[in-house]
Amino acid sequence: MFDIEKIRKDFPILKRDVYGKPLIYFDNAATTQKPKAVVDAIAEEYYSVNANVHRGVHFLSQRATELHEEARETVRRFIGAESSEEIIFTRGTTESINLMAFSFGEAFIKEGDEIIISAMEHHSNIVPWQMTAERKGAKLKVIPISDEGEILLDEYERLFTGRTRIVAVAHVSNVLGTANPVKEMIRMAHERGVPVLVDGAQSAPHMPVDVRTLDADFYAFSGHKVYGPTGIGVLYGKKEWLDRMPPYQGGGEMIKNVSFLKTTYNVLPYKFEAGTPDFVGSHALAVALDYVNAIGMDNINRHEHELTTYAVDALSSLKDVRFIGNSASRCGVVSFLLGNVHPFDVGTLLDRLGIAVRTGHHCAEPLMHHYGISGTVRVSFGLYNTKSEVDAFIAGMERIAKMF
Ligand code: C6P
């Protein structure tokens, strides 16, 4: 049962006012609010367990290590990976992709090789690859998209050559909301022996994800977007790839033996986890994943889909609203412009009504160039949002439209 009133009670922040108005939080693609269970887990671990992991023989260290490794197992189950060796804890999606761009780049990308990304990528899935391309003398190729905001699969297919080494693509666009056909894209890449990294920052919070069904070689997501804490994220990689990739950073956990002559590296996944990991964050992330699992990712997906359709229909009835992205597969995100009104003005006026939305380029400047705009107003839903919140937002938009 998806009991929205019960769910909302789990998020203390939703009770607060902003400028004397009840908070309506529609900026979930940037970060989600945290259920009490997650905040409590963080406090509880600091109050009663805190000790460094994998280092101590003492009770607290053993217990902290257990929680950290249980969290890895929870993540493994959440994304359907085969082994917890394939789950690397990072600081978030950005660090996961940087790890990939560096380490995969070192092992497999040479001068003249090619990397494929799409026109709708977040900067975090563009810049690390540009850096690799620069370092290695490789070339970045970009999959074009339609005006509806969908990947053009024929064009994608045409980009492959004998020099293609990797495809890195968003599962769901943080601006357009488009859920890309990544399973099909992975199949097409695999036919040519090319691995695929899926940027799951905007899919992990909104839909059931099974990396083995997708056959994704790599999948990255952030804890803070899936109701967990900031500062923790995940890179999933198939063992056969990770085994062949060099470490990303040196020190601490990633080491087996050190001498001044030669250092040997730890086994997976520790080879990629230098220094003290965010063991409190990993446990709190697991609590967040247990929380969403208890509600059911299918139920969350259905609820958010209803809200998205409802919001799109209501916005369509307003004069002068232009949607940026209009894919049938839209998932939890609606971007739009109101006539010639600057997105920043719309966002500021909505804010005064207690409604938090994001405005600007959403860290996807090349996508803005594609549409010839400088930014959008973006509404993004989470599991606790309601239709009556959407009604309040539409009423706010009607007022703003009249003002201009
Ligand atoms: N997008 C947004 O408001 P980090 O910051 O590492 O947790 O996630 C980066 C990232 C990578 N890929 C996609 C598709 C994303 O949406 C994001 C983060 C936020 O849209 C903050 S810019």
Short mmCIF file of C-alpha atoms and ligand atoms in Angstrom, two decimals:
data_model
loop_
_atom_site.label_atom_id
_atom_site.label_comp_id
_atom_site.label_asym_id
_atom_site.label_seq_id
_atom_site.Cartn_x
_atom_site.Cartn_y
_atom_site.Cartn_z
CA MET A 1 0.00 0.00 0.00
CA PHE A 2 1.30 3.44 -0.94
CA ASP A 3 0.08 5.52 2.00
CA ILE A 4 1.21 9.05 1.17
CA GLU A 5 0.12 10.59 4.48
CA LYS A 6 2.07 7.98 6.41
CA ILE A 7 5.09 8.47 4.14
CA ARG A 8 5.03 12.25 4.60
CA LYS A 9 5.17 11.81 8.39
CA ASP A 10 8.52 10.05 7.95
CA PHE A 11 10.09 13.29 6.61
CA PRO A 12 10.26 15.89 9.41
CA ILE A 13 11.31 18.71 7.06
CA LEU A 14 8.00 18.52 5.19
CA LYS A 15 6.29 19.99 8.25
CA ARG A 16 8.21 23.25 8.04
CA ASP A 17 7.06 26.56 6.61
CA VAL A 18 8.91 28.79 4.16
CA TYR A 19 7.94 32.48 4.25
CA GLY A 20 4.92 31.46 6.29
CA LYS A 21 3.76 29.01 3.60
CA PRO A 22 3.89 25.23 3.86
CA LEU A 23 7.01 23.96 2.13
CA ILE A 24 6.39 22.34 -1.25
CA TYR A 25 9.64 20.68 -2.22
CA PHE A 26 9.90 20.11 -5.97
CA ASP A 27 13.71 20.06 -6.25
CA ASN A 28 14.19 16.35 -5.74
CA ALA A 29 16.45 15.88 -8.76
CA ALA A 30 19.00 18.12 -7.01
CA THR A 31 18.71 16.28 -3.70
CA THR A 32 15.95 14.47 -1.82
CA GLN A 33 14.81 15.04 1.74
CA LYS A 34 15.72 12.43 4.34
CA PRO A 35 13.38 10.18 6.29
CA LYS A 36 13.81 10.20 10.05
CA ALA A 37 15.15 6.63 9.89
CA VAL A 38 18.17 7.83 7.89
CA VAL A 39 18.95 10.81 10.14
CA ASP A 40 18.52 8.60 13.22
CA ALA A 41 20.85 5.96 11.77
CA ILE A 42 23.58 8.58 11.38
CA ALA A 43 23.16 9.87 14.94
CA GLU A 44 22.90 6.36 16.33
CA GLU A 45 26.11 5.22 14.66
CA TYR A 46 28.05 8.24 15.94
CA TYR A 47 26.53 7.84 19.43
CA SER A 48 27.11 4.15 19.86
CA VAL A 49 29.32 2.52 17.24
CA ASN A 50 31.79 5.00 15.77
CA ALA A 51 35.20 3.46 15.03
CA ASN A 52 37.29 3.14 11.90
CA VAL A 53 36.53 0.15 9.70
CA HIS A 54 38.73 -2.77 8.56
CA ARG A 55 41.45 -1.69 11.01
CA GLY A 56 40.63 -2.57 14.57
CA VAL A 57 40.41 -5.85 16.44
CA HIS A 58 38.26 -4.10 19.02
CA PHE A 59 34.50 -4.44 19.35
CA LEU A 60 33.48 -1.07 17.93
CA SER A 61 35.68 -1.40 14.87
CA GLN A 62 34.30 -4.87 14.20
CA ARG A 63 30.73 -3.62 14.52
CA ALA A 64 31.34 -0.56 12.28
CA THR A 65 32.95 -2.86 9.71
CA GLU A 66 29.95 -5.19 9.81
CA LEU A 67 27.55 -2.28 9.21
CA HIS A 68 29.70 -0.98 6.34
CA GLU A 69 29.91 -4.38 4.63
CA GLU A 70 26.22 -5.12 5.25
CA ALA A 71 25.54 -1.80 3.50
CA ARG A 72 27.54 -2.97 0.50
CA GLU A 73 25.38 -6.07 0.38
CA THR A 74 22.21 -3.93 0.59
CA VAL A 75 23.43 -1.86 -2.38
CA ARG A 76 24.24 -5.07 -4.27
CA ARG A 77 20.67 -6.30 -3.80
CA PHE A 78 19.20 -2.88 -4.62
CA ILE A 79 20.73 -2.81 -8.09
CA GLY A 80 20.79 -6.58 -8.67
CA ALA A 81 24.57 -6.96 -8.94
CA GLU A 82 26.05 -10.44 -8.82
CA SER A 83 28.69 -9.85 -6.19
CA SER A 84 29.40 -7.23 -3.53
CA GLU A 85 32.98 -7.09 -4.88
CA GLU A 86 31.43 -5.15 -7.74
CA ILE A 87 30.08 -2.41 -5.44
CA ILE A 88 32.53 0.45 -4.92
CA PHE A 89 31.66 3.20 -2.48
CA THR A 90 32.45 6.69 -3.75
CA ARG A 91 31.40 10.21 -2.78
CA GLY A 92 28.64 10.23 -5.40
CA THR A 93 27.89 9.93 -9.09
CA THR A 94 30.47 12.57 -10.01
CA GLU A 95 33.27 10.75 -8.24
CA SER A 96 32.11 7.42 -9.68
CA ILE A 97 32.34 8.81 -13.21
CA ASN A 98 35.71 10.45 -12.51
CA LEU A 99 36.98 7.12 -11.23
CA MET A 100 35.79 5.51 -14.46
CA ALA A 101 37.18 8.19 -16.74
CA PHE A 102 40.57 7.98 -15.07
CA SER A 103 40.91 4.28 -14.40
CA PHE A 104 39.12 2.89 -17.47
CA GLY A 105 40.89 5.59 -19.47
CA GLU A 106 44.30 4.49 -18.18
CA ALA A 107 43.64 0.85 -18.98
CA PHE A 108 41.76 0.99 -22.27
CA ILE A 109 41.84 4.41 -23.97
CA LYS A 110 44.70 5.32 -26.28
CA GLU A 111 45.44 8.03 -28.79
CA GLY A 112 42.88 8.08 -31.58
CA ASP A 113 40.28 6.09 -29.59
CA GLU A 114 36.69 7.28 -29.23
CA ILE A 115 34.31 7.82 -26.34
CA ILE A 116 30.55 8.15 -26.95
CA ILE A 117 28.31 10.26 -24.73
CA SER A 118 24.93 11.89 -25.45
CA ALA A 119 23.79 15.47 -25.98
CA MET A 120 21.72 15.38 -22.78
CA GLU A 121 24.51 14.54 -20.34
CA HIS A 122 25.08 16.29 -17.04
CA HIS A 123 28.48 18.04 -16.81
CA SER A 124 29.59 15.19 -14.52
CA ASN A 125 29.29 12.79 -17.44
CA ILE A 126 30.95 15.15 -19.92
CA VAL A 127 33.90 16.84 -18.26
CA PRO A 128 35.66 13.74 -16.82
CA TRP A 129 35.56 12.19 -20.32
CA GLN A 130 36.82 15.41 -21.89
CA MET A 131 39.72 15.32 -19.43
CA THR A 132 40.46 11.71 -20.38
CA ALA A 133 40.18 12.54 -24.08
CA GLU A 134 42.63 15.39 -23.62
CA ARG A 135 45.05 13.30 -21.57
CA LYS A 136 45.00 10.43 -24.02
CA GLY A 137 44.53 12.19 -27.33
CA ALA A 138 41.13 10.49 -27.73
CA LYS A 139 37.95 11.88 -29.28
CA LEU A 140 34.56 12.57 -27.69
CA LYS A 141 31.54 11.78 -29.89
CA VAL A 142 28.07 13.01 -29.02
CA ILE A 143 24.78 11.20 -29.75
CA PRO A 144 22.28 13.74 -31.10
CA ILE A 145 18.76 14.01 -29.68
CA SER A 146 15.36 14.93 -31.13
CA ASP A 147 13.50 18.10 -30.17
CA GLU A 148 11.28 15.94 -27.97
CA GLY A 149 14.45 15.16 -26.03
CA GLU A 150 14.98 11.56 -27.11
CA ILE A 151 18.18 9.87 -28.19
CA LEU A 152 18.31 9.20 -31.93
CA LEU A 153 19.18 5.51 -31.99
CA ASP A 154 20.06 5.45 -35.70
CA GLU A 155 22.54 8.26 -35.19
CA TYR A 156 23.89 6.47 -32.12
CA GLU A 157 24.52 3.36 -34.18
CA ARG A 158 26.36 5.40 -36.81
CA LEU A 159 28.81 6.77 -34.22
CA PHE A 160 30.46 3.40 -33.58
CA THR A 161 33.78 2.68 -35.26
CA GLY A 162 36.57 0.22 -34.62
CA ARG A 163 38.04 2.86 -32.27
CA THR A 164 35.02 3.15 -29.93
CA ARG A 165 36.14 2.18 -26.42
CA ILE A 166 33.22 3.10 -24.18
CA VAL A 167 29.69 4.57 -24.15
CA ALA A 168 28.69 6.73 -21.16
CA VAL A 169 25.04 7.74 -21.03
CA ALA A 170 22.43 8.99 -18.58
CA HIS A 171 19.69 6.54 -17.70
CA VAL A 172 17.33 9.47 -17.03
CA SER A 173 18.04 13.08 -18.02
CA ASN A 174 18.07 15.52 -15.10
CA VAL A 175 16.65 18.25 -17.36
CA LEU A 176 14.30 16.53 -19.79
CA GLY A 177 13.23 13.64 -17.59
CA THR A 178 13.66 11.33 -20.58
CA ALA A 179 14.26 7.72 -19.56
CA ASN A 180 16.69 6.56 -22.22
CA PRO A 181 16.43 3.08 -23.80
CA VAL A 182 19.67 2.04 -22.11
CA LYS A 183 18.98 -1.68 -22.36
CA GLU A 184 18.75 -1.39 -26.14
CA MET A 185 21.75 0.96 -26.24
CA ILE A 186 23.81 -1.50 -24.21
CA ARG A 187 22.80 -4.34 -26.53
CA MET A 188 23.90 -2.29 -29.54
CA ALA A 189 27.24 -1.43 -27.90
CA HIS A 190 27.86 -5.03 -26.85
CA GLU A 191 27.30 -6.24 -30.42
CA ARG A 192 30.44 -4.23 -31.16
CA GLY A 193 32.31 -5.33 -28.04
CA VAL A 194 31.99 -1.89 -26.39
CA PRO A 195 31.16 -1.56 -22.66
CA VAL A 196 28.60 0.94 -21.33
CA LEU A 197 28.59 3.14 -18.22
CA VAL A 198 25.08 4.16 -17.17
CA ASP A 199 24.78 7.40 -15.18
CA GLY A 200 22.02 6.36 -12.80
CA ALA A 201 21.90 9.56 -10.72
CA GLN A 202 18.32 10.19 -11.86
CA SER A 203 17.14 6.59 -12.27
CA ALA A 204 18.09 4.93 -8.98
CA PRO A 205 15.63 7.13 -7.01
CA HIS A 206 12.70 6.63 -9.39
CA MET A 207 12.54 3.12 -10.82
CA PRO A 208 13.58 -0.44 -10.08
CA VAL A 209 17.06 -0.95 -11.51
CA ASP A 210 18.63 -4.31 -12.22
CA VAL A 211 22.12 -3.99 -13.65
CA ARG A 212 22.13 -7.60 -14.79
CA THR A 213 18.84 -7.27 -16.70
CA LEU A 214 20.21 -4.12 -18.32
CA ASP A 215 23.54 -5.89 -18.79
CA ALA A 216 25.21 -2.60 -17.81
CA ASP A 217 28.97 -2.87 -17.47
CA PHE A 218 29.06 0.09 -15.08
CA TYR A 219 26.34 1.96 -13.21
CA ALA A 220 26.80 5.05 -11.00
CA PHE A 221 24.44 6.72 -8.53
CA SER A 222 24.41 9.15 -5.57
CA GLY A 223 23.10 8.40 -2.09
CA HIS A 224 21.70 11.88 -1.51
CA LYS A 225 19.31 11.62 -4.45
CA VAL A 226 17.81 8.38 -3.17
CA TYR A 227 16.85 9.65 0.32
CA GLY A 228 20.28 8.84 1.76
CA PRO A 229 23.01 11.17 3.04
CA THR A 230 25.33 13.40 1.04
CA GLY A 231 28.93 12.34 0.50
CA ILE A 232 28.25 8.71 -0.36
CA GLY A 233 27.61 7.13 -3.73
CA VAL A 234 28.23 3.99 -5.70
CA LEU A 235 30.04 2.75 -8.74
CA TYR A 236 28.96 -0.69 -9.86
CA GLY A 237 31.25 -2.42 -12.32
CA LYS A 238 31.37 -5.92 -13.72
CA LYS A 239 34.21 -7.78 -12.02
CA GLU A 240 35.86 -8.71 -15.31
CA TRP A 241 36.28 -5.00 -16.12
CA LEU A 242 37.18 -3.76 -12.64
CA ASP A 243 39.85 -6.45 -12.30
CA ARG A 244 41.61 -5.02 -15.34
CA MET A 245 41.46 -1.39 -14.23
CA PRO A 246 44.18 0.33 -12.14
CA PRO A 247 43.43 2.07 -8.82
CA TYR A 248 42.10 5.61 -8.98
CA GLN A 249 43.59 7.07 -5.78
CA GLY A 250 46.38 5.82 -3.52
CA GLY A 251 46.49 5.28 0.23
CA GLY A 252 44.73 3.43 3.03
CA GLU A 253 42.19 0.84 2.09
CA MET A 254 43.39 0.23 -1.47
CA ILE A 255 46.76 -1.19 -0.37
CA LYS A 256 47.88 -4.75 0.26
CA ASN A 257 51.58 -4.24 0.99
CA VAL A 258 53.79 -1.16 0.77
CA SER A 259 57.52 -0.88 0.50
CA PHE A 260 59.58 1.92 -0.98
CA LEU A 261 60.39 -0.37 -3.87
CA LYS A 262 56.95 -1.73 -4.69
CA THR A 263 53.36 -1.48 -3.52
CA THR A 264 50.76 -4.13 -4.18
CA TYR A 265 47.07 -3.37 -4.30
CA ASN A 266 44.12 -4.76 -2.43
CA VAL A 267 41.42 -6.97 -3.95
CA LEU A 268 38.06 -5.68 -5.20
CA PRO A 269 36.26 -3.58 -4.19
CA TYR A 270 38.88 -2.10 -1.82
CA LYS A 271 41.34 -1.50 -4.65
CA PHE A 272 39.18 1.50 -5.56
CA GLU A 273 38.49 2.75 -2.03
CA ALA A 274 41.47 4.80 -0.85
CA GLY A 275 41.48 6.21 2.68
CA THR A 276 38.89 5.89 5.41
CA PRO A 277 35.56 5.33 3.69
CA ASP A 278 32.39 7.15 4.69
CA PHE A 279 31.28 4.19 6.79
CA VAL A 280 28.53 6.15 8.54
CA GLY A 281 27.27 7.31 5.16
CA SER A 282 27.28 3.79 3.70
CA HIS A 283 25.19 2.48 6.60
CA ALA A 284 22.77 5.42 6.35
CA LEU A 285 22.52 4.84 2.59
CA ALA A 286 21.57 1.22 3.27
CA VAL A 287 18.87 2.43 5.66
CA ALA A 288 17.57 4.72 2.89
CA LEU A 289 17.55 1.85 0.39
CA ASP A 290 15.71 -0.38 2.88
CA TYR A 291 13.24 2.47 3.33
CA VAL A 292 12.44 2.85 -0.39
CA ASN A 293 12.40 -0.93 -0.85
CA ALA A 294 9.81 -1.27 1.90
CA ILE A 295 7.58 1.14 -0.03
CA GLY A 296 8.49 -0.56 -3.30
CA MET A 297 10.33 1.01 -6.23
CA ASP A 298 7.43 0.03 -8.52
CA ASN A 299 4.99 1.90 -6.27
CA ILE A 300 7.28 4.93 -6.14
CA ASN A 301 7.61 4.87 -9.93
CA ARG A 302 3.82 4.65 -10.40
CA HIS A 303 3.14 7.47 -7.93
CA GLU A 304 5.72 9.80 -9.48
CA HIS A 305 4.50 8.96 -12.98
CA GLU A 306 0.96 9.98 -11.97
CA LEU A 307 2.25 13.24 -10.51
CA THR A 308 4.33 13.97 -13.61
CA THR A 309 1.42 13.34 -16.00
CA TYR A 310 -0.87 15.41 -13.80
CA ALA A 311 1.60 18.32 -13.71
CA VAL A 312 2.27 18.19 -17.46
CA ASP A 313 -1.49 18.19 -18.22
CA ALA A 314 -2.11 21.11 -15.86
CA LEU A 315 0.86 23.12 -17.16
CA SER A 316 -0.27 22.49 -20.75
CA SER A 317 -3.51 24.30 -20.02
CA LEU A 318 -1.57 27.48 -19.13
CA LYS A 319 -0.96 29.95 -21.93
CA ASP A 320 2.63 30.40 -23.10
CA VAL A 321 4.16 27.37 -21.41
CA ARG A 322 6.85 25.72 -23.52
CA PHE A 323 8.10 22.33 -22.42
CA ILE A 324 11.78 21.56 -22.83
CA GLY A 325 11.70 17.84 -23.51
CA ASN A 326 8.48 16.01 -24.13
CA SER A 327 9.33 12.35 -24.13
CA ALA A 328 6.63 9.76 -23.56
CA SER A 329 9.10 8.05 -21.23
CA ARG A 330 9.43 11.12 -18.98
CA CYS A 331 10.36 10.16 -15.44
CA GLY A 332 9.74 12.51 -12.51
CA VAL A 333 11.12 15.70 -14.10
CA VAL A 334 9.34 18.52 -15.95
CA SER A 335 11.31 21.42 -17.49
CA PHE A 336 9.57 24.40 -19.01
CA LEU A 337 9.63 28.10 -19.84
CA LEU A 338 6.85 30.61 -19.34
CA GLY A 339 6.73 32.96 -22.34
CA ASN A 340 9.77 35.21 -22.23
CA VAL A 341 9.92 35.29 -18.46
CA HIS A 342 13.38 34.51 -17.13
CA PRO A 343 13.40 31.12 -15.31
CA PHE A 344 15.10 32.81 -12.36
CA ASP A 345 12.11 35.17 -11.93
CA VAL A 346 9.63 32.28 -12.05
CA GLY A 347 11.72 30.36 -9.50
CA THR A 348 12.00 33.36 -7.18
CA LEU A 349 8.26 34.04 -7.27
CA LEU A 350 7.45 30.37 -6.67
CA ASP A 351 9.89 30.39 -3.77
CA ARG A 352 7.91 33.22 -2.13
CA LEU A 353 4.92 30.88 -2.26
CA GLY A 354 6.94 28.21 -0.43
CA ILE A 355 7.53 26.19 -3.61
CA ALA A 356 11.13 25.05 -4.19
CA VAL A 357 12.01 24.45 -7.85
CA ARG A 358 15.34 24.63 -9.65
CA THR A 359 16.10 27.17 -12.34
CA GLY A 360 19.07 27.62 -14.67
CA HIS A 361 21.07 25.29 -16.88
CA HIS A 362 20.98 22.38 -14.41
CA CYS A 363 24.64 21.56 -15.07
CA ALA A 364 23.80 20.65 -18.66
CA GLU A 365 24.99 23.66 -20.65
CA PRO A 366 25.47 21.79 -23.96
CA LEU A 367 21.81 20.68 -23.73
CA MET A 368 20.78 24.31 -23.23
CA HIS A 369 22.76 25.19 -26.37
CA HIS A 370 20.87 22.48 -28.25
CA TYR A 371 17.56 24.18 -27.40
CA GLY A 372 19.00 27.67 -27.82
CA ILE A 373 18.06 28.72 -24.29
CA SER A 374 19.97 29.77 -21.21
CA GLY A 375 17.97 27.76 -18.71
CA THR A 376 14.61 26.30 -17.67
CA VAL A 377 12.33 26.10 -14.68
CA ARG A 378 12.51 22.53 -13.44
CA VAL A 379 10.03 20.70 -11.25
CA SER A 380 11.20 17.30 -10.02
CA PHE A 381 9.16 14.94 -7.89
CA GLY A 382 9.92 12.65 -5.00
CA LEU A 383 7.94 9.89 -3.37
CA TYR A 384 6.36 12.26 -0.80
CA ASN A 385 4.92 14.81 -3.26
CA THR A 386 1.15 15.05 -3.74
CA LYS A 387 -1.39 16.16 -6.32
CA SER A 388 -2.53 18.94 -4.01
CA GLU A 389 1.04 20.27 -4.03
CA VAL A 390 0.90 20.23 -7.83
CA ASP A 391 -2.43 22.14 -7.63
CA ALA A 392 -0.78 24.78 -5.42
CA PHE A 393 2.11 25.05 -7.88
CA ILE A 394 -0.27 25.48 -10.83
CA ALA A 395 -2.20 28.15 -8.92
CA GLY A 396 1.15 29.88 -8.31
CA MET A 397 2.03 29.63 -11.99
CA GLU A 398 -1.34 31.16 -12.93
CA ARG A 399 -0.59 34.11 -10.67
CA ILE A 400 2.88 34.53 -12.12
CA ALA A 401 1.53 34.30 -15.69
CA LYS A 402 -0.95 37.10 -14.89
CA MET A 403 1.79 39.29 -13.40
CA PHE A 404 3.72 39.15 -16.64
N1 C6P B 1 22.25 16.59 -10.76
C1 C6P B 1 20.55 18.30 -10.48
O1 C6P B 1 19.99 19.21 -9.86
P1 C6P B 1 26.35 14.33 -7.78
O2 C6P B 1 26.42 15.82 -7.68
O3 C6P B 1 27.70 13.70 -7.93
O4 C6P B 1 25.55 13.70 -6.68
O5 C6P B 1 25.52 13.99 -9.11
C2 C6P B 1 25.95 14.49 -10.34
C3 C6P B 1 24.94 14.17 -11.41
C4 C6P B 1 25.30 13.28 -12.41
N2 C6P B 1 24.42 12.91 -13.36
C5 C6P B 1 23.16 13.38 -13.39
C6 C6P B 1 22.23 12.90 -14.45
C7 C6P B 1 22.74 14.28 -12.40
O6 C6P B 1 21.49 14.73 -12.43
C8 C6P B 1 23.66 14.70 -11.41
C9 C6P B 1 23.27 15.73 -10.39
C10 C6P B 1 21.69 17.56 -9.84
O7 C6P B 1 20.18 17.96 -11.61
C11 C6P B 1 22.68 18.51 -9.27
S1 C6P B 1 23.51 19.44 -10.49
#
